[in-house]
Every structure is written in C-alpha cells, then in structure tokens.
PDB file of C-alpha atoms in Angstrom:
ATOM      1  CA  MET A  23      99.994 106.474  92.993  1.00 71.00           C
ATOM      2  CA  SER A  24     101.601 103.155  92.075  1.00 92.00           C
ATOM      3  CA  TRP A  25     101.352 100.199  94.439  1.00 96.00           C
ATOM      4  CA  GLN A  26     105.142 100.208  94.760  1.00 97.00           C
ATOM      5  CA  LEU A  27     105.016 103.776  96.076  1.00 96.00           C
ATOM      6  CA  TYR A  28     102.519 102.677  98.749  1.00 96.00           C
ATOM      7  CA  VAL A  29     105.040 100.047  99.871  1.00 97.00           C
ATOM      8  CA  ASP A  30     108.089 102.321  99.616  1.00 96.00           C
ATOM      9  CA  GLU A  31     106.579 105.486 101.113  1.00 95.00           C
ATOM     10  CA  HIS A  32     103.810 104.281 103.431  1.00 95.00           C
ATOM     11  CA  LEU A  33     104.878 100.839 104.638  1.00 97.00           C
ATOM     12  CA  MET A  34     108.674 101.186 104.645  1.00 97.00           C
ATOM     13  CA  CYS A  35     108.421 104.634 106.242  1.00 93.00           C
ATOM     14  CA  ASP A  36     110.252 105.820 109.352  1.00 90.00           C
ATOM     15  CA  ILE A  37     108.296 105.622 112.617  1.00 89.00           C
ATOM     16  CA  GLU A  38     110.117 106.907 115.696  1.00 88.00           C
ATOM     17  CA  GLY A  39     113.418 106.107 113.958  1.00 91.00           C
ATOM     18  CA  ASN A  40     112.439 102.519 113.127  1.00 93.00           C
ATOM     19  CA  HIS A  41     111.443 100.758 109.900  1.00 95.00           C
ATOM     20  CA  LEU A  42     109.738  97.510 108.925  1.00 97.00           C
ATOM     21  CA  THR A  43     112.220  94.902 107.720  1.00 97.00           C
ATOM     22  CA  SER A  44     109.964  94.147 104.742  1.00 98.00           C
ATOM     23  CA  ALA A  45     106.448  94.744 103.450  1.00 98.00           C
ATOM     24  CA  ALA A  46     104.121  93.831 100.611  1.00 98.00           C
ATOM     25  CA  ILE A  47     100.696  94.373  99.137  1.00 98.00           C
ATOM     26  CA  ILE A  48      99.346  91.071  97.836  1.00 97.00           C
ATOM     27  CA  GLY A  49      96.045  90.641  96.026  1.00 97.00           C
ATOM     28  CA  CYS A  50      93.498  88.293  97.599  1.00 94.00           C
ATOM     29  CA  ASP A  51      94.169  86.030  94.595  1.00 94.00           C
ATOM     30  CA  GLY A  52      97.810  85.673  95.704  1.00 94.00           C
ATOM     31  CA  SER A  53      99.283  88.015  93.078  1.00 96.00           C
ATOM     32  CA  VAL A  54     101.988  90.418  94.219  1.00 97.00           C
ATOM     33  CA  TRP A  55     100.946  94.033  93.659  1.00 97.00           C
ATOM     34  CA  ALA A  56     104.146  95.445  95.188  1.00 98.00           C
ATOM     35  CA  GLN A  57     106.795  94.429  97.695  1.00 98.00           C
ATOM     36  CA  SER A  58     109.981  95.605  99.311  1.00 97.00           C
ATOM     37  CA  SER A  59     113.230  94.048  98.140  1.00 96.00           C
ATOM     38  CA  ALA A  60     113.660  91.988 101.332  1.00 96.00           C
ATOM     39  CA  PHE A  61     110.122  90.543 101.376  1.00 97.00           C
ATOM     40  CA  PRO A  62     110.346  86.741 101.707  1.00 97.00           C
ATOM     41  CA  GLN A  63     109.628  84.469  98.755  1.00 96.00           C
ATOM     42  CA  PHE A  64     106.320  82.998  99.897  1.00 96.00           C
ATOM     43  CA  LYS A  65     104.399  79.946  98.719  1.00 94.00           C
ATOM     44  CA  PRO A  66     100.861  80.270  97.289  1.00 95.00           C
ATOM     45  CA  GLU A  67      99.553  77.936 100.002  1.00 96.00           C
ATOM     46  CA  GLU A  68     100.867  80.307 102.692  1.00 97.00           C
ATOM     47  CA  ILE A  69      98.764  83.150 101.268  1.00 96.00           C
ATOM     48  CA  ALA A  70      95.793  80.801 100.838  1.00 96.00           C
ATOM     49  CA  ALA A  71      96.038  79.858 104.544  1.00 97.00           C
ATOM     50  CA  ILE A  72      96.076  83.543 105.547  1.00 97.00           C
ATOM     51  CA  ILE A  73      93.015  84.262 103.366  1.00 95.00           C
ATOM     52  CA  LYS A  74      91.253  81.252 104.910  1.00 96.00           C
ATOM     53  CA  ASP A  75      91.892  82.611 108.407  1.00 96.00           C
ATOM     54  CA  PHE A  76      90.233  85.892 107.446  1.00 95.00           C
ATOM     55  CA  ASP A  77      87.203  83.928 106.210  1.00 94.00           C
ATOM     56  CA  GLU A  78      87.263  81.446 109.115  1.00 93.00           C
ATOM     57  CA  PRO A  79      89.021  83.188 112.055  1.00 93.00           C
ATOM     58  CA  GLY A  80      91.090  80.885 114.228  1.00 92.00           C
ATOM     59  CA  THR A  81      92.243  78.411 111.573  1.00 95.00           C
ATOM     60  CA  LEU A  82      95.889  79.590 111.770  1.00 95.00           C
ATOM     61  CA  ALA A  83      96.146  79.580 115.572  1.00 93.00           C
ATOM     62  CA  PRO A  84      96.852  75.817 115.957  1.00 95.00           C
ATOM     63  CA  THR A  85      99.490  75.648 113.189  1.00 94.00           C
ATOM     64  CA  GLY A  86     100.902  79.167 113.103  1.00 96.00           C
ATOM     65  CA  LEU A  87     101.177  81.635 110.252  1.00 97.00           C
ATOM     66  CA  PHE A  88     103.821  80.776 107.668  1.00 97.00           C
ATOM     67  CA  LEU A  89     105.391  83.316 105.335  1.00 96.00           C
ATOM     68  CA  GLY A  90     108.432  82.435 103.259  1.00 95.00           C
ATOM     69  CA  GLY A  91     108.794  79.252 105.297  1.00 95.00           C
ATOM     70  CA  MET A  92     109.091  81.228 108.553  1.00 96.00           C
ATOM     71  CA  LYS A  93     106.594  80.289 111.257  1.00 97.00           C
ATOM     72  CA  TYR A  94     104.947  83.001 113.330  1.00 98.00           C
ATOM     73  CA  MET A  95     102.889  82.244 116.419  1.00 97.00           C
ATOM     74  CA  VAL A  96      99.455  83.815 115.891  1.00 96.00           C
ATOM     75  CA  ILE A  97      98.634  86.301 118.646  1.00 93.00           C
ATOM     76  CA  GLN A  98      95.692  88.634 119.178  1.00 81.00           C
ATOM     77  CA  GLY A  99      94.149  90.218 116.131  1.00 84.00           C
ATOM     78  CA  GLU A 100      90.775  91.357 114.903  1.00 88.00           C
ATOM     79  CA  PRO A 101      88.820  88.421 113.429  1.00 88.00           C
ATOM     80  CA  GLY A 102      88.219  88.982 109.732  1.00 90.00           C
ATOM     81  CA  ALA A 103      90.309  92.189 109.656  1.00 94.00           C
ATOM     82  CA  VAL A 104      93.812  91.808 111.150  1.00 97.00           C
ATOM     83  CA  ILE A 105      96.102  88.866 111.887  1.00 97.00           C
ATOM     84  CA  ARG A 106      99.163  89.407 114.062  1.00 97.00           C
ATOM     85  CA  GLY A 107     102.044  86.993 114.453  1.00 97.00           C
ATOM     86  CA  LYS A 108     105.132  86.862 116.669  1.00 97.00           C
ATOM     87  CA  LYS A 109     108.518  85.225 116.160  1.00 96.00           C
ATOM     88  CA  GLY A 110     111.208  85.971 118.739  1.00 95.00           C
ATOM     89  CA  PRO A 111     111.811  89.743 118.951  1.00 96.00           C
ATOM     90  CA  GLY A 112     109.927  90.357 115.686  1.00 97.00           C
ATOM     91  CA  GLY A 113     106.673  89.539 114.023  1.00 98.00           C
ATOM     92  CA  VAL A 114     104.163  90.212 111.282  1.00 98.00           C
ATOM     93  CA  THR A 115     100.937  92.169 110.873  1.00 98.00           C
ATOM     94  CA  VAL A 116      98.482  91.374 108.063  1.00 98.00           C
ATOM     95  CA  LYS A 117      95.541  93.689 107.332  1.00 98.00           C
ATOM     96  CA  LYS A 118      92.882  92.595 104.852  1.00 97.00           C
ATOM     97  CA  THR A 119      91.145  95.060 102.572  1.00 97.00           C
ATOM     98  CA  SER A 120      88.377  94.146 100.135  1.00 95.00           C
ATOM     99  CA  GLN A 121      90.933  93.281  97.429  1.00 96.00           C
ATOM    100  CA  ALA A 122      94.336  92.808  99.048  1.00 97.00           C
ATOM    101  CA  LEU A 123      96.480  91.872 102.027  1.00 98.00           C
ATOM    102  CA  ILE A 124      98.766  94.533 103.491  1.00 98.00           C
ATOM    103  CA  ILE A 125     101.696  92.730 105.141  1.00 98.00           C
ATOM    104  CA  GLY A 126     104.397  94.214 107.329  1.00 98.00           C
ATOM    105  CA  ILE A 127     107.270  92.249 108.892  1.00 98.00           C
ATOM    106  CA  TYR A 128     109.322  93.772 111.701  1.00 98.00           C
ATOM    107  CA  ASP A 129     112.220  93.005 113.991  1.00 97.00           C
ATOM    108  CA  GLU A 130     113.823  94.864 116.888  1.00 95.00           C
ATOM    109  CA  PRO A 131     114.172  97.727 117.523  1.00 95.00           C
ATOM    110  CA  MET A 132     110.701  98.185 115.973  1.00 96.00           C
ATOM    111  CA  ASN A 133     107.914  96.832 118.161  1.00 95.00           C
ATOM    112  CA  ALA A 134     104.562  95.210 117.405  1.00 95.00           C
ATOM    113  CA  GLY A 135     102.601  98.385 118.127  1.00 95.00           C
ATOM    114  CA  GLN A 136     104.597 100.416 115.606  1.00 96.00           C
ATOM    115  CA  CYS A 137     104.174  97.723 112.940  1.00 97.00           C
ATOM    116  CA  ASN A 138     100.437  97.550 113.638  1.00 96.00           C
ATOM    117  CA  VAL A 139     100.072 101.320 113.214  1.00 95.00           C
ATOM    118  CA  ILE A 140     101.895 101.359 109.859  1.00 96.00           C
ATOM    119  CA  VAL A 141     100.104  98.358 108.341  1.00 97.00           C
ATOM    120  CA  GLU A 142      96.623  99.050 109.699  1.00 96.00           C
ATOM    121  CA  ARG A 143      96.712 102.757 108.827  1.00 96.00           C
ATOM    122  CA  LEU A 144      97.396 101.973 105.161  1.00 97.00           C
ATOM    123  CA  GLY A 145      94.827  99.158 105.191  1.00 97.00           C
ATOM    124  CA  ASP A 146      92.148 101.443 106.633  1.00 97.00           C
ATOM    125  CA  TYR A 147      92.975 104.105 104.045  1.00 96.00           C
ATOM    126  CA  LEU A 148      92.659 101.604 101.186  1.00 96.00           C
ATOM    127  CA  LEU A 149      89.363 100.330 102.597  1.00 96.00           C
ATOM    128  CA  ASP A 150      88.090 103.924 102.693  1.00 96.00           C
ATOM    129  CA  GLN A 151      89.071 104.191  99.005  1.00 95.00           C
ATOM    130  CA  GLY A 152      86.995 101.104  98.162  1.00 93.00           C
ATOM    131  CA  LEU A 153      90.054  98.900  97.679  1.00 93.00           C
TER     132      LEU A 153
END
C-alpha cells in the first residue's frame, strides 16, 4: 500500500460522520511521505521541535507546538509516543513510530478523542509492522 493511501483511506476516513481537516505522514528526517491536500505548509524547524519533544518530553509545553505557523497549546499526551495539542475548538495529534510521525489535525465537529483514535490506531499498526 502506498503512503498516500494510508493518508487517504486510514487518516482521512469517516469516524461517526466526522473527518480530520488534514493529515500527513512525515519521516523522522522531516521528509513528507504523504499528506492530504489541506495539510499546512510546515517549516523544518517545526518538525525538528516535535521530534525533540519525543526525545526530551516536555520541551514543547512552554512554547507550544507549531505546525504551519499555527500554535497549538500542548495538552496531555504519552511521553515519547504521542503529543496532543489544542487550538480553540480543534487541535492536533502526533504519534511517533520508529521511522515517522503520523499527524492528524481536526476541527469541530470532530473531537479530540476521535482524532486520537484515528492517528494512534494507524501509528500502532505501523509500529507493529516495524515501521
């Protein structure tokens, strides 16, 4: 299966009638493996900061998580595995696998729990596959 199909069929899927607004799979080196058409144009330093927080949990909390220039307040996550951010009625979930970041961005009517399920389910699957 191509990486784009993972984004299109597994991340941008329908969950209880709702969809992520955008999603991407980004290599830990910052390269884009696949992304939805609406995924924000991010800066390499934004991805580097996310990777750093997985290596040193808590580094993003004081400054926030930035993606495409948008600032998300970092909320609960799983140190070294999942980072969750909130911005108004929406937010972001980032799951780290051994080789990539799975990123889902949502807005109402989708909620944080639904986004977490979509992103983390694919991330766990890829981890099980050695990716």
